[in-house]
Amino acid sequence: MSGAHRRGRVVVVTGATGGVGRATARAFGARGAAVALLARGEYALERAAEEIREAGGQALPLVVDVADAEAVDAAADRIEEELGPIDVWVNAAFSTVFAPVAELRPEELKRATEVTYFGFVHGTQAALRRMTPRDRGTIVQVGSALAERSVPLQAVYCGAKHAIQGFTESLRCELLHDRSGVRVTMVQMPGLNTPQFSWVLTRLPRHPRPVAPVYQPEVAAEAVLYAADHPQRRMYWVGGSTVATLLGQKLAPGLLDRYLARTGYDGQQTDRPVDPSRPVNLWKPPDDTAPDDYGAHGIFDDESHPRSIQFWISRHRGPLALATAVTGAAAAALAGALRGRAGC
């Protein structure tokens, strides 16, 4: 795909005010794309739009709750009216709860599922309604290693990501059956340094954190852009830890159960107690008014990796070299995990 084609694209990013969504929107803007940003926080949306314009792109910020199917579809209409036909739709919005299953409240589980799972469904359907008649377009689902290997204390998130993967696999089969020119691909992410850990609803005694090793959100954004450019592959894995997790799940799921039972509680909490006054984004956006713009990064910059060697190899090597590198990375990471080091 030519650089000129990339620069002319119309791109939609949900969850565009923080974390992966924010980094992805900014990266598309740096290419000169016209980027529609969907999120709830009005103040952070405007700041994100400013970043895109400064990077050389065009921005259309839209206040939308992705749990509302009609609102998502109306946003898609406005995007096509103001920016033109949608070329790429990136689903990245989510919300969740950190808590043991027994402590989850029905209304919290319902709301988080509406945002995380149904938000992806609504975005995907809005994109399909417009892309299918044109027989072109790409949908990128921002997934997680936790879509295939669940961890303790994140049943809400893991359940939604598993559902997204099942939904996407069904859709992929339908598109193949129809010989459609529309493409859908999924990018499975590792632990990322995003603001979610500072605003997620939690019942843990200590501040939640991503499972190590941690990567910067720009690593995820790079992978999303690559997937949007090369949607023929059904799935992308980012990070050696993701590879180890997914292969370990296939080879020794019972062993991983026991390992995560032993390490999954401490490995998802820092040493600091939870601040009772912290914001919670499940019901309302924490970045709706000034000066609350959390941006793309969380509070774990000091330990976060700015690149993924595994993903670089997957982009630049042939199939045999990739298979060798991935297997080696997976074996090393899994061996480290089983020796008790941090990691999943």
Coordinates of C-alpha atoms in Angstrom, one line a residue:
M1 CA 0.0 0.0 0.0
S2 CA 1.5 3.3 -1.0
G3 CA 2.2 6.2 1.4
A4 CA -0.1 8.4 -0.6
H5 CA -2.9 6.0 -0.1
R6 CA -2.3 5.9 3.6
R7 CA -2.2 9.6 3.9
G8 CA -5.6 9.9 2.2
R9 CA -7.5 7.5 4.5
V10 CA -10.4 8.2 6.8
V11 CA -9.9 6.4 10.1
V12 CA -12.2 6.0 13.1
V13 CA -10.7 5.2 16.5
T14 CA -12.9 4.4 19.5
G15 CA -11.6 5.0 23.0
A16 CA -9.5 7.7 21.4
T17 CA -8.7 9.8 24.5
G18 CA -6.5 7.4 26.4
G19 CA -4.0 4.6 26.1
V20 CA -3.9 2.6 22.9
G21 CA -6.7 4.6 21.3
R22 CA -4.9 7.9 22.0
A23 CA -1.6 6.6 20.7
T24 CA -3.2 5.1 17.6
A25 CA -5.1 8.2 16.7
R26 CA -2.0 10.3 17.0
A27 CA 0.0 7.9 14.9
F28 CA -2.6 7.9 12.1
G29 CA -2.6 11.7 12.3
A30 CA 1.1 11.8 11.8
R31 CA 0.5 10.1 8.5
G32 CA -1.8 12.8 7.5
A33 CA -5.0 10.8 7.8
A34 CA -8.4 12.2 8.7
V35 CA -9.1 10.8 12.1
A36 CA -12.5 10.6 13.8
L37 CA -12.1 10.2 17.5
L38 CA -14.9 8.6 19.5
A39 CA -14.9 8.8 23.3
R40 CA -16.9 10.1 26.2
G41 CA -14.5 12.7 27.7
E42 CA -15.1 16.0 25.9
Y43 CA -12.0 17.8 27.3
A44 CA -9.6 15.0 26.5
L45 CA -11.2 14.6 23.1
E46 CA -10.3 18.2 22.2
R47 CA -6.7 17.7 23.5
A48 CA -6.4 14.5 21.4
A49 CA -7.7 16.4 18.4
E50 CA -5.1 19.1 18.9
E51 CA -2.4 16.5 18.9
I52 CA -3.6 15.1 15.6
R53 CA -3.7 18.5 13.9
E54 CA -0.3 19.3 15.2
A55 CA 1.0 16.1 13.8
G56 CA -0.4 17.0 10.3
G57 CA -3.7 15.2 10.3
Q58 CA -7.3 16.2 10.3
A59 CA -9.4 15.5 13.4
L60 CA -13.1 15.1 14.1
P61 CA -13.7 14.6 17.9
L62 CA -17.1 13.1 18.7
V63 CA -18.5 12.6 22.2
V64 CA -19.9 9.0 22.0
D65 CA -20.6 6.2 24.4
V66 CA -19.9 3.1 22.4
A67 CA -22.4 1.1 24.5
D68 CA -25.1 3.1 22.7
A69 CA -25.5 1.4 19.3
E70 CA -27.6 4.3 17.8
A71 CA -25.1 6.9 18.9
V72 CA -22.3 4.9 17.3
D73 CA -24.2 4.6 14.0
A74 CA -25.1 8.3 14.1
A75 CA -21.4 9.1 14.6
A76 CA -20.5 7.0 11.6
D77 CA -23.0 9.0 9.5
R78 CA -21.5 12.3 10.6
I79 CA -18.0 11.0 9.9
E80 CA -18.8 10.1 6.3
E81 CA -20.6 13.4 5.8
E82 CA -17.7 15.5 7.1
L83 CA -14.6 13.4 6.3
G84 CA -15.7 11.0 3.5
P85 CA -16.0 7.2 3.2
I86 CA -14.5 5.4 6.2
D87 CA -11.5 3.3 5.2
V88 CA -10.3 2.0 8.6
W89 CA -12.3 1.4 11.8
V90 CA -10.3 0.7 15.0
N91 CA -12.2 -0.6 18.0
A92 CA -10.2 0.1 21.2
A93 CA -12.7 1.4 23.8
F94 CA -13.2 -0.6 26.9
S95 CA -13.9 -0.4 30.6
T96 CA -13.6 -3.1 33.3
V97 CA -13.5 -4.0 37.0
F98 CA -10.6 -5.4 38.9
A99 CA -12.1 -7.8 41.5
P100 CA -12.6 -11.4 42.4
V101 CA -15.6 -12.9 40.7
A102 CA -17.5 -13.2 44.0
E103 CA -17.2 -9.5 44.5
L104 CA -18.5 -8.3 41.1
R105 CA -21.9 -6.6 41.2
P106 CA -24.4 -7.3 38.4
E107 CA -24.7 -3.7 37.3
E108 CA -20.9 -3.4 37.0
L109 CA -20.6 -6.5 35.0
K110 CA -23.4 -5.4 32.7
R111 CA -22.0 -2.0 32.2
A112 CA -18.4 -3.1 31.5
T113 CA -19.6 -5.8 29.1
E114 CA -21.8 -3.2 27.3
V115 CA -18.8 -1.0 26.8
T116 CA -16.1 -3.5 26.1
Y117 CA -17.9 -6.3 24.2
F118 CA -20.9 -4.6 22.7
G119 CA -18.9 -1.4 22.0
F120 CA -16.8 -3.5 19.6
V121 CA -19.9 -5.1 18.2
H122 CA -21.6 -1.7 17.6
G123 CA -18.4 -0.2 16.0
T124 CA -18.0 -3.3 13.8
Q125 CA -21.6 -3.2 12.6
A126 CA -21.5 0.5 11.9
A127 CA -18.3 0.0 9.8
L128 CA -19.8 -2.9 8.0
R129 CA -23.0 -1.0 7.0
R130 CA -20.8 1.4 5.2
M131 CA -17.9 -0.7 4.0
T132 CA -19.9 -3.7 2.6
P133 CA -21.7 -1.8 -0.1
R134 CA -18.4 -0.4 -1.3
D135 CA -16.7 -3.8 -1.0
R136 CA -13.7 -2.3 0.7
G137 CA -12.5 -1.2 4.2
T138 CA -10.6 -2.6 7.2
I139 CA -11.7 -3.2 10.7
V140 CA -9.0 -3.6 13.4
Q141 CA -10.0 -5.1 16.7
V142 CA -7.6 -4.2 19.5
G143 CA -7.4 -7.5 21.4
S144 CA -5.3 -8.9 24.2
A145 CA -3.4 -12.0 25.2
L146 CA -6.2 -12.2 27.8
A147 CA -8.6 -13.0 24.9
E148 CA -7.2 -16.5 24.9
R149 CA -5.7 -16.9 28.4
S150 CA -7.6 -15.5 31.3
V151 CA -6.0 -14.3 34.5
P152 CA -7.4 -14.0 38.0
L153 CA -9.1 -10.7 39.1
Q154 CA -9.9 -9.8 35.5
A155 CA -12.9 -12.0 34.7
V156 CA -14.9 -9.0 33.4
Y157 CA -12.2 -8.0 30.9
C158 CA -11.2 -11.5 30.0
G159 CA -14.7 -12.5 29.4
A160 CA -15.4 -9.5 27.1
K161 CA -12.1 -10.1 25.1
H162 CA -12.9 -13.8 24.7
A163 CA -16.4 -12.7 23.4
I164 CA -14.8 -10.2 21.0
Q165 CA -12.5 -12.9 19.6
G166 CA -15.4 -15.3 19.0
F167 CA -17.5 -12.6 17.4
T168 CA -14.6 -11.6 15.1
E169 CA -13.9 -15.2 14.0
S170 CA -17.6 -15.6 13.0
L171 CA -17.5 -12.3 11.1
R172 CA -14.3 -13.3 9.3
C173 CA -15.9 -16.6 8.1
E174 CA -18.9 -14.6 6.8
L175 CA -16.7 -12.2 4.9
L176 CA -14.8 -15.1 3.3
H177 CA -18.1 -16.8 2.4
D178 CA -19.3 -13.6 0.7
R179 CA -15.9 -13.0 -1.0
S180 CA -16.0 -9.6 0.5
G181 CA -13.4 -7.0 0.0
V182 CA -13.8 -5.9 3.6
R183 CA -11.1 -7.2 5.9
V184 CA -11.1 -7.7 9.7
T185 CA -8.0 -8.5 11.8
M186 CA -7.2 -8.6 15.5
V187 CA -4.1 -7.5 17.3
Q188 CA -3.4 -9.4 20.6
M189 CA -1.6 -7.0 23.0
P190 CA 0.7 -7.6 26.0
G191 CA 0.6 -5.6 29.3
L192 CA 0.6 -1.9 28.4
N193 CA 1.4 1.3 30.3
T194 CA -2.0 3.0 29.8
P195 CA -4.0 5.2 32.2
Q196 CA -6.6 2.5 32.8
F197 CA -4.9 1.4 36.0
S198 CA -5.4 4.9 37.5
W199 CA -9.1 5.0 36.8
V200 CA -10.4 1.5 36.6
L201 CA -13.0 0.4 39.2
T202 CA -11.0 -1.8 41.6
R203 CA -11.7 -3.7 44.8
L204 CA -8.1 -4.7 45.2
P205 CA -6.3 -3.5 48.3
R206 CA -3.3 -2.2 46.3
H207 CA -3.1 -0.1 43.2
P208 CA -3.6 -2.2 40.0
R209 CA -0.9 -2.6 37.4
P210 CA -0.3 -4.3 34.1
V211 CA 1.2 -7.8 34.0
A212 CA 4.9 -7.6 33.4
P213 CA 6.7 -7.2 31.0
V214 CA 5.1 -3.8 30.2
Y215 CA 5.1 -2.0 26.9
Q216 CA 4.4 1.6 25.9
P217 CA 1.1 2.3 24.1
E218 CA 3.1 3.4 21.1
V219 CA 4.2 -0.2 20.6
A220 CA 0.5 -1.1 20.4
A221 CA -0.2 1.8 18.0
E222 CA 2.5 0.7 15.7
A223 CA 1.0 -2.8 15.6
V224 CA -2.5 -1.4 14.9
L225 CA -1.2 0.7 12.0
Y226 CA 0.7 -2.2 10.5
A227 CA -2.4 -4.4 10.8
A228 CA -4.5 -1.7 9.1
D229 CA -2.0 -1.7 6.3
H230 CA -1.8 -5.5 6.1
P231 CA -5.2 -6.9 7.1
Q232 CA -4.8 -10.1 5.2
R233 CA -3.4 -11.8 8.3
R234 CA -6.2 -12.9 10.6
M235 CA -4.3 -12.1 13.8
Y236 CA -1.2 -10.3 15.1
W237 CA 0.6 -11.0 18.4
V238 CA 2.6 -8.2 20.0
G239 CA 5.4 -8.9 22.5
G240 CA 7.2 -12.1 23.5
S241 CA 5.1 -12.4 26.6
T242 CA 1.9 -12.5 24.4
V243 CA 3.5 -15.3 22.3
A244 CA 4.5 -17.2 25.4
T245 CA 1.1 -16.8 27.0
L246 CA -0.8 -18.0 23.9
L247 CA 1.5 -20.9 23.1
G248 CA 1.6 -21.9 26.8
Q249 CA -2.2 -21.9 26.9
K250 CA -2.2 -24.4 23.9
L251 CA 0.5 -26.6 25.3
A252 CA 0.0 -26.6 29.1
P253 CA -3.2 -24.8 30.2
G254 CA -3.3 -26.6 33.5
L255 CA 0.2 -25.6 34.4
L256 CA -0.6 -22.0 33.6
D257 CA -3.7 -22.2 35.8
R258 CA -1.5 -23.1 38.7
Y259 CA 1.2 -20.6 37.9
L260 CA -1.4 -17.7 37.7
A261 CA -3.1 -18.9 40.9
R262 CA 0.3 -18.4 42.6
T263 CA 1.5 -15.2 40.9
G264 CA -1.6 -13.5 39.4
Y265 CA -2.6 -11.6 42.5
D266 CA 0.7 -9.9 43.5
G267 CA 1.7 -9.6 39.8
Q268 CA -1.3 -7.3 39.1
Q269 CA -0.8 -5.0 42.1
T270 CA 1.8 -2.5 43.1
D271 CA 3.0 -2.0 46.7
R272 CA 0.9 1.2 47.1
P273 CA -2.6 1.1 48.7
V274 CA -5.5 2.2 46.5
D275 CA -6.4 5.9 46.9
P276 CA -10.1 6.0 47.9
S277 CA -10.5 9.3 46.1
R278 CA -9.3 8.0 42.7
P279 CA -11.6 8.5 39.7
V280 CA -13.6 5.6 38.2
N281 CA -14.4 5.6 34.5
L282 CA -17.0 2.9 34.5
W283 CA -20.0 5.2 34.8
K284 CA -18.6 8.5 33.7
P285 CA -15.5 9.8 31.9
P286 CA -12.7 10.9 34.3
D287 CA -11.3 13.3 31.5
D288 CA -14.4 15.3 30.7
T289 CA -13.3 18.6 32.0
A290 CA -10.0 20.5 32.5
P291 CA -7.4 19.8 33.6
D292 CA -8.0 16.0 33.5
D293 CA -6.4 14.7 30.3
Y294 CA -4.6 11.5 31.1
G295 CA -3.2 11.0 27.6
A296 CA -1.7 7.8 26.3
H297 CA 0.7 6.8 29.1
G298 CA 0.0 5.5 32.5
I299 CA 2.3 5.7 35.6
F300 CA 4.7 2.9 34.6
D301 CA 7.0 4.7 32.2
D302 CA 10.1 3.6 34.2
E303 CA 9.6 0.0 33.4
S304 CA 7.9 0.1 30.0
H305 CA 9.6 -1.1 26.8
P306 CA 9.4 1.3 23.9
R307 CA 9.6 -1.4 21.3
S308 CA 8.8 -5.1 20.7
I309 CA 11.6 -7.1 19.1
Q310 CA 9.1 -9.9 18.4
F311 CA 6.8 -7.7 16.5
W312 CA 9.7 -6.1 14.5
I313 CA 10.8 -9.6 13.5
S314 CA 7.2 -10.5 12.4
R315 CA 7.3 -7.4 10.1
H316 CA 10.7 -7.8 8.6
R317 CA 11.5 -11.5 8.4
G318 CA 10.2 -14.4 6.3
P319 CA 7.9 -17.1 7.7
L320 CA 10.6 -19.5 8.6
A321 CA 12.7 -16.9 10.5
L322 CA 9.6 -15.6 12.1
A323 CA 8.6 -19.1 13.3
T324 CA 12.0 -19.7 14.7
A325 CA 12.2 -16.3 16.5
V326 CA 8.7 -16.6 17.9
T327 CA 9.3 -20.1 19.2
G328 CA 12.5 -19.1 20.8
A329 CA 10.9 -16.0 22.4
A330 CA 8.0 -18.1 23.6
A331 CA 10.2 -20.8 25.1
A332 CA 12.4 -18.3 26.8
A333 CA 9.5 -16.3 28.2
L334 CA 7.6 -19.4 29.3
A335 CA 10.7 -20.9 31.0
G336 CA 11.2 -17.6 32.8
A337 CA 7.6 -17.6 34.0
L338 CA 7.8 -21.1 35.3
R339 CA 11.0 -20.2 37.2
G340 CA 8.9 -17.6 39.1
R341 CA 10.0 -14.4 37.3
A342 CA 7.4 -11.7 36.6
G343 CA 5.5 -12.2 33.4
C344 CA 2.5 -14.0 32.0

